[in-house]
mmCIF file of C-alpha atoms in Angstrom:
data_model
loop_
_atom_site.group_PDB
_atom_site.id
_atom_site.type_symbol
_atom_site.label_atom_id
_atom_site.label_comp_id
_atom_site.label_asym_id
_atom_site.label_seq_id
_atom_site.Cartn_x
_atom_site.Cartn_y
_atom_site.Cartn_z
ATOM 1 C CA MET A 9 -0.022 0.048 -0.102
ATOM 2 C CA ALA A 10 1.373 3.513 -0.951
ATOM 3 C CA GLU A 11 0.661 6.354 1.347
ATOM 4 C CA GLY A 12 1.122 9.868 0.030
ATOM 5 C CA LEU A 13 3.560 8.546 -2.683
ATOM 6 C CA LYS A 14 3.643 9.988 -6.242
ATOM 7 C CA VAL A 15 4.638 7.493 -8.726
ATOM 8 C CA GLU A 16 4.866 8.373 -12.388
ATOM 9 C CA ASN A 17 4.273 5.774 -15.129
ATOM 10 C CA ALA A 18 4.031 3.013 -12.722
ATOM 11 C CA ASP A 19 2.028 -0.222 -12.931
ATOM 12 C CA THR A 20 -0.831 0.636 -10.668
ATOM 13 C CA ALA A 21 -3.065 -2.271 -11.343
ATOM 14 C CA ASN A 22 -2.252 -4.129 -8.249
ATOM 15 C CA ILE A 23 -1.867 -1.399 -5.686
ATOM 16 C CA CYS A 24 -4.145 0.745 -3.488
ATOM 17 C CA PHE A 25 -3.773 4.097 -1.630
ATOM 18 C CA ARG A 26 -4.748 5.247 1.773
ATOM 19 C CA SER A 27 -3.678 8.282 3.867
ATOM 20 C CA ASP A 28 -4.999 8.114 7.467
ATOM 21 C CA ASP A 29 -3.152 11.348 8.410
ATOM 22 C CA TRP A 30 -4.991 13.334 5.647
ATOM 23 C CA LEU A 31 -8.384 11.784 6.517
ATOM 24 C CA ARG A 32 -7.963 12.781 10.216
ATOM 25 C CA THR A 33 -6.797 16.324 9.385
ATOM 26 C CA PHE A 34 -9.019 17.469 6.534
ATOM 27 C CA SER A 35 -12.092 15.383 6.628
ATOM 28 C CA GLY A 36 -12.546 14.214 10.210
ATOM 29 C CA GLY A 37 -12.026 10.714 9.106
ATOM 30 C CA MET A 38 -14.780 10.652 6.501
ATOM 31 C CA LEU A 39 -14.820 11.798 2.880
ATOM 32 C CA ILE A 40 -17.540 13.902 1.299
ATOM 33 C CA ARG A 41 -18.253 14.787 -2.380
ATOM 34 C CA GLU A 42 -16.316 18.127 -2.030
ATOM 35 C CA THR A 43 -13.030 16.561 -0.671
ATOM 36 C CA VAL A 44 -12.774 13.226 -2.452
ATOM 37 C CA LEU A 45 -11.109 14.648 -5.459
ATOM 38 C CA ASP A 46 -8.612 16.459 -3.374
ATOM 39 C CA TYR A 47 -7.965 13.224 -1.562
ATOM 40 C CA PHE A 48 -7.653 11.393 -4.853
ATOM 41 C CA SER A 49 -4.916 13.821 -6.110
ATOM 42 C CA LEU A 50 -2.627 12.502 -3.387
ATOM 43 C CA SER A 51 -2.642 8.955 -4.831
ATOM 44 C CA PRO A 52 -0.280 7.494 -7.412
ATOM 45 C CA PHE A 53 -3.361 7.090 -9.720
ATOM 46 C CA TYR A 54 -3.478 10.901 -10.277
ATOM 47 C CA ASP A 55 -1.847 12.249 -13.362
ATOM 48 C CA ARG A 56 -0.786 15.992 -12.911
ATOM 49 C CA ASN A 57 -1.048 16.580 -16.594
ATOM 50 C CA CYS A 58 -4.793 16.505 -16.314
ATOM 51 C CA ASN A 59 -7.228 19.471 -16.744
ATOM 52 C CA ASN A 60 -7.995 19.199 -12.969
ATOM 53 C CA GLU A 61 -4.406 20.254 -12.074
ATOM 54 C CA LEU A 62 -4.472 22.981 -14.760
ATOM 55 C CA ALA A 63 -7.750 24.416 -13.296
ATOM 56 C CA LYS A 64 -6.211 24.299 -9.858
ATOM 57 C CA MET A 65 -3.122 26.274 -11.074
ATOM 58 C CA GLN A 66 -5.436 28.809 -12.535
ATOM 59 C CA ASN A 67 -7.461 29.117 -9.489
ATOM 60 C CA LEU A 68 -10.644 28.039 -11.407
ATOM 61 C CA ASP A 69 -13.725 26.483 -9.900
ATOM 62 C CA PRO A 70 -13.472 22.619 -10.229
ATOM 63 C CA SER A 71 -16.857 22.605 -11.962
ATOM 64 C CA ARG A 72 -15.122 24.611 -14.912
ATOM 65 C CA VAL A 73 -13.169 21.485 -15.755
ATOM 66 C CA SER A 74 -15.831 20.127 -18.117
ATOM 67 C CA SER A 75 -15.886 23.387 -20.083
ATOM 68 C CA MET A 76 -12.016 23.486 -20.751
ATOM 69 C CA PRO A 77 -10.888 22.976 -24.210
ATOM 70 C CA GLY A 78 -10.357 19.448 -25.221
ATOM 71 C CA GLY A 79 -7.735 17.648 -27.354
ATOM 72 C CA PRO A 80 -6.145 14.404 -27.943
ATOM 73 C CA ASP A 81 -3.902 14.807 -25.025
ATOM 74 C CA ARG A 82 -6.335 16.433 -22.497
ATOM 75 C CA PHE A 83 -8.055 14.472 -19.876
ATOM 76 C CA GLU A 84 -9.714 15.009 -16.617
ATOM 77 C CA TYR A 85 -11.025 13.274 -13.348
ATOM 78 C CA VAL A 86 -14.703 13.581 -12.452
ATOM 79 C CA LEU A 87 -16.816 12.220 -9.704
ATOM 80 C CA HIS A 88 -19.443 9.801 -10.792
ATOM 81 C CA GLN A 89 -22.914 10.733 -9.838
ATOM 82 C CA LYS A 90 -23.632 7.353 -8.179
ATOM 83 C CA ALA A 91 -22.022 7.353 -4.785
ATOM 84 C CA ILE A 92 -22.736 6.261 -1.274
ATOM 85 C CA PRO A 93 -21.151 8.867 0.898
ATOM 86 C CA PRO A 94 -18.968 8.620 3.039
ATOM 87 C CA HIS A 95 -18.288 5.039 2.252
ATOM 88 C CA LEU A 96 -18.228 4.704 -1.623
ATOM 89 C CA PHE A 97 -17.237 7.091 -4.478
ATOM 90 C CA THR A 98 -16.479 6.365 -8.013
ATOM 91 C CA ILE A 99 -13.895 8.519 -10.033
ATOM 92 C CA CYS A 100 -13.795 8.387 -13.767
ATOM 93 C CA LYS A 101 -10.751 9.282 -15.935
ATOM 94 C CA GLN A 102 -11.949 10.547 -19.241
ATOM 95 C CA GLN A 103 -10.441 12.166 -22.323
ATOM 96 C CA ARG A 104 -12.050 15.559 -23.317
ATOM 97 C CA LEU A 105 -12.733 15.414 -26.895
ATOM 98 C CA GLY A 106 -15.186 18.477 -26.999
ATOM 99 C CA PRO A 107 -17.627 20.322 -24.823
ATOM 100 C CA ASP A 108 -19.974 17.540 -24.851
ATOM 101 C CA ALA A 109 -17.816 14.628 -25.910
ATOM 102 C CA THR A 110 -15.763 12.489 -23.598
ATOM 103 C CA LYS A 111 -13.977 9.050 -23.799
ATOM 104 C CA LEU A 112 -13.693 6.854 -20.749
ATOM 105 C CA LEU A 113 -10.034 5.891 -20.029
ATOM 106 C CA ALA A 114 -10.138 4.349 -16.495
ATOM 107 C CA MET A 115 -12.211 4.164 -13.394
ATOM 108 C CA TYR A 116 -11.366 4.226 -9.744
ATOM 109 C CA TYR A 117 -13.242 3.653 -6.606
ATOM 110 C CA VAL A 118 -12.875 4.852 -2.981
ATOM 111 C CA LEU A 119 -14.096 2.476 -0.399
ATOM 112 C CA ASP A 120 -14.110 3.894 3.157
ATOM 113 C CA GLY A 121 -11.004 5.930 2.543
ATOM 114 C CA THR A 122 -8.983 3.433 0.514
ATOM 115 C CA ILE A 123 -8.636 4.097 -3.361
ATOM 116 C CA TYR A 124 -8.531 1.089 -5.672
ATOM 117 C CA PRO A 125 -8.075 1.049 -9.446
ATOM 118 C CA GLY A 126 -11.105 -0.178 -11.273
ATOM 119 C CA PRO A 127 -10.439 -3.835 -12.772
ATOM 120 C CA SER A 128 -9.862 -4.282 -16.469
ATOM 121 C CA LEU A 129 -12.180 -6.345 -18.625
ATOM 122 C CA HIS A 130 -9.586 -9.013 -18.972
ATOM 123 C CA SER A 131 -9.130 -9.261 -15.191
ATOM 124 C CA VAL A 132 -12.821 -9.389 -14.521
ATOM 125 C CA LEU A 133 -13.350 -12.212 -17.109
ATOM 126 C CA SER A 134 -10.229 -14.072 -15.736
ATOM 127 C CA SER A 135 -11.577 -13.778 -12.167
ATOM 128 C CA ARG A 136 -14.976 -14.923 -13.049
ATOM 129 C CA THR A 137 -13.611 -17.717 -15.107
ATOM 130 C CA VAL A 138 -11.465 -18.943 -12.250
ATOM 131 C CA ARG A 139 -14.435 -18.709 -9.857
ATOM 132 C CA CYS A 140 -16.694 -20.659 -12.271
ATOM 133 C CA LEU A 141 -13.956 -23.358 -12.680
ATOM 134 C CA HIS A 142 -13.621 -23.675 -8.967
ATOM 135 C CA SER A 143 -17.465 -23.935 -8.461
ATOM 136 C CA VAL A 144 -17.566 -26.599 -11.257
ATOM 137 C CA ARG A 145 -14.691 -28.533 -9.652
ATOM 138 C CA MET A 146 -16.271 -28.557 -6.223
ATOM 139 C CA ALA A 147 -19.652 -29.607 -7.804
ATOM 140 C CA LEU A 148 -17.919 -32.451 -9.571
ATOM 141 C CA GLN A 149 -16.125 -33.443 -6.430
ATOM 142 C CA THR A 150 -19.316 -33.488 -4.453
ATOM 143 C CA LEU A 151 -21.094 -35.419 -7.149
ATOM 144 C CA ALA A 152 -18.226 -38.001 -7.272
ATOM 145 C CA GLY A 153 -18.451 -38.432 -3.605
ATOM 146 C CA ALA A 154 -22.278 -38.902 -3.763
ATOM 147 C CA LEU A 155 -21.887 -41.355 -6.661
ATOM 148 C CA GLU A 156 -19.294 -43.369 -4.741
ATOM 149 C CA THR A 157 -21.586 -43.564 -1.671
ATOM 150 C CA THR A 158 -24.489 -44.674 -3.868
ATOM 151 C CA THR A 159 -22.353 -47.216 -5.521
ATOM 152 C CA GLN A 160 -21.149 -48.693 -2.345
ATOM 153 C CA THR A 161 -24.696 -48.720 -1.047
ATOM 154 C CA ALA A 162 -26.046 -50.418 -4.065
ATOM 155 C CA ASN A 163 -23.182 -52.996 -3.989
ATOM 156 C CA LYS A 164 -23.950 -53.711 -0.323
ATOM 157 C CA ALA A 165 -27.632 -54.138 -1.022
ATOM 158 C CA LYS A 166 -26.892 -56.493 -3.967
ATOM 159 C CA GLU A 167 -24.500 -58.486 -1.724
ATOM 160 C CA ASN A 168 -27.206 -58.798 1.060
ATOM 161 C CA SER A 169 -29.758 -59.813 -1.487
ATOM 162 C CA LEU A 170 -27.577 -62.560 -2.810
ATOM 163 C CA LEU A 171 -26.841 -63.779 0.733
ATOM 164 C CA ALA A 172 -30.489 -63.803 1.446
ATOM 165 C CA GLN A 173 -31.188 -65.791 -1.739
ATOM 166 C CA VAL A 174 -28.501 -68.315 -0.903
ATOM 167 C CA ALA A 175 -29.811 -68.743 2.618
ATOM 168 C CA SER A 176 -33.330 -69.170 1.404
ATOM 169 C CA THR A 177 -32.330 -71.673 -1.206
ATOM 170 C CA ARG A 178 -30.246 -73.646 1.352
ATOM 171 C CA LYS A 179 -33.261 -73.675 3.745
ATOM 172 C CA ARG A 180 -35.593 -74.865 0.978
ATOM 173 C CA ASN A 181 -33.147 -77.662 -0.057
ATOM 174 C CA ILE A 182 -32.911 -78.836 3.562
ATOM 175 C CA GLU A 183 -36.636 -78.918 3.947
ATOM 176 C CA GLU A 184 -37.064 -80.914 0.711
ATOM 177 C CA GLU A 185 -34.246 -83.350 1.702
ATOM 178 C CA THR A 186 -36.009 -83.768 5.145
ATOM 179 C CA LEU A 187 -39.410 -84.326 3.365
ATOM 180 C CA ILE A 188 -37.818 -86.834 0.994
ATOM 181 C CA ASP A 189 -36.163 -88.793 3.803
ATOM 182 C CA ARG A 190 -39.421 -88.920 5.768
ATOM 183 C CA VAL A 191 -41.225 -90.217 2.728
ATOM 184 C CA ILE A 192 -38.539 -92.928 2.133
ATOM 185 C CA MET A 193 -38.563 -93.987 5.737
ATOM 186 C CA GLY A 194 -42.191 -94.249 5.620
ATOM 187 C CA VAL A 195 -42.168 -96.514 2.519
ATOM 188 C CA LEU A 196 -39.523 -98.713 4.046
ATOM 189 C CA HIS A 197 -41.696 -99.228 7.273
ATOM 190 C CA THR A 198 -44.924 -100.063 5.239
ATOM 191 C CA PRO A 199 -45.735 -103.740 4.234
ATOM 192 C CA PRO A 200 -45.734 -104.068 0.515
ATOM 193 C CA ASP A 201 -49.532 -105.282 0.550
ATOM 194 C CA GLN A 202 -50.553 -101.991 2.236
ATOM 195 C CA ILE A 203 -48.889 -99.847 -0.353
ATOM 196 C CA GLU A 204 -51.444 -98.530 -2.722
ATOM 197 C CA GLY A 205 -50.874 -99.353 -6.339
ATOM 198 C CA VAL A 206 -48.241 -102.040 -5.682
ATOM 199 C CA VAL A 207 -48.875 -105.363 -7.538
ATOM 200 C CA MET A 208 -47.063 -108.437 -5.965
ATOM 201 C CA ASP A 209 -45.185 -110.734 -8.304
ATOM 202 C CA PRO A 210 -46.685 -114.220 -8.372
ATOM 203 C CA LYS A 211 -43.207 -115.728 -7.926
ATOM 204 C CA LEU A 212 -42.925 -113.824 -4.649
ATOM 205 C CA ALA A 213 -46.336 -114.835 -3.449
ATOM 206 C CA LYS A 214 -46.548 -115.494 0.303
ATOM 207 C CA VAL A 215 -46.086 -119.104 1.404
ATOM 208 C CA GLU A 216 -48.688 -119.989 3.937
ATOM 209 C CA ASP A 217 -47.700 -122.532 6.501
ATOM 210 C CA VAL A 218 -50.188 -125.407 7.010
ATOM 211 C CA LYS A 219 -49.784 -127.133 10.349
ATOM 212 C CA PRO A 220 -49.477 -130.972 9.972
ATOM 213 C CA SER A 221 -51.374 -133.507 11.981
ATOM 214 C CA VAL A 222 -49.020 -135.048 14.307
ATOM 215 C CA THR A 223 -49.554 -138.350 16.349
ATOM 216 C CA THR A 224 -48.416 -137.924 19.829
ATOM 217 C CA GLY A 225 -49.164 -141.565 20.913
ATOM 218 C CA THR A 226 -51.698 -144.403 20.959
ATOM 219 C CA VAL A 227 -54.853 -144.341 22.751
ATOM 220 C CA GLY A 228 -54.120 -145.103 26.291
ATOM 221 C CA GLY A 229 -50.527 -144.278 25.884
ATOM 222 C CA ASP A 230 -48.178 -142.204 27.959
ATOM 223 C CA VAL A 231 -50.320 -139.042 27.490
ATOM 224 C CA PRO A 232 -53.943 -140.079 27.623
ATOM 225 C CA GLY A 233 -56.213 -138.120 25.502
ATOM 226 C CA ALA A 234 -53.380 -135.948 24.082
ATOM 227 C CA GLN A 235 -53.612 -135.431 20.378
ATOM 228 C CA SER A 236 -52.547 -132.745 17.907
ATOM 229 C CA GLU A 237 -54.872 -130.560 15.836
ATOM 230 C CA GLY A 238 -56.076 -132.387 12.808
ATOM 231 C CA ALA A 239 -54.868 -135.964 14.031
ATOM 232 C CA ARG A 240 -56.989 -139.023 13.395
ATOM 233 C CA VAL A 241 -57.366 -141.552 16.001
ATOM 234 C CA ASN A 242 -57.840 -145.292 15.113
ATOM 235 C CA PRO A 243 -59.414 -147.120 17.844
ATOM 236 C CA ASN A 244 -58.141 -150.407 16.694
ATOM 237 C CA GLY A 245 -54.461 -149.574 16.076
ATOM 238 C CA PRO A 246 -51.973 -146.864 15.430
ATOM 239 C CA VAL A 247 -52.654 -143.423 13.925
ATOM 240 C CA ALA A 248 -52.495 -143.497 10.285
ATOM 241 C CA PRO A 249 -49.895 -140.806 8.896
ATOM 242 C CA PRO A 250 -51.467 -137.897 7.059
ATOM 243 C CA SER A 251 -51.139 -138.247 3.312
ATOM 244 C CA LYS A 252 -50.442 -134.438 2.996
ATOM 245 C CA ILE A 253 -48.528 -132.264 5.443
ATOM 246 C CA ALA A 254 -48.550 -128.870 3.687
ATOM 247 C CA LYS A 255 -49.752 -127.203 0.686
ATOM 248 C CA ILE A 256 -48.542 -124.280 -1.149
ATOM 249 C CA GLN A 257 -50.894 -121.595 -2.208
#
């Protein structure tokens, strides 16, 4: 920051000016419309070849500057009508081409006692571009983070769904195996003739045992009156042997 410094032909695009001593002495710490141009004349942005300096040397009223003769090398500093005293003032540097014709050369603004040069179109566009790129970069980073979170959530949900399907399939298989085992055990413990729809092979027909008639002794023998089921007793002699003991059905 330059304070009370006069710099001729210097690059003033990146500097500002403030004089606290002048503000306390001449304006009570606050600027007004009548004193802001005098304060601006202390800054390195002020060119003493201007019509304002010529009018000051000739003891002319500052309002007479706009009526001074113009030319290709004549320029002046004027206070812009739009201002917010005592905080903000805008000063225009313009070339005087004629009584009613001017060309804007540069702009300066005074913010709470500090004078800044107005930015060029290139610097404004560059600043806005950098700001837009920063906003786009931050938006892409936020979007990438949200997309990663969404992808992780989707993968986790898919994994849980697969695990649930595997568990359900395993449970169903176990239930089917248990049911099949029960059916098989039930069939094994059921007699063939009680199974509906089963036809027995004639070769595997059931052999029915026929109990033979057996002679246990003669009438009046060791065991009186004892005789087997189906035995014949001959009162005149021994029991005749049965002609047929068993038959196969």
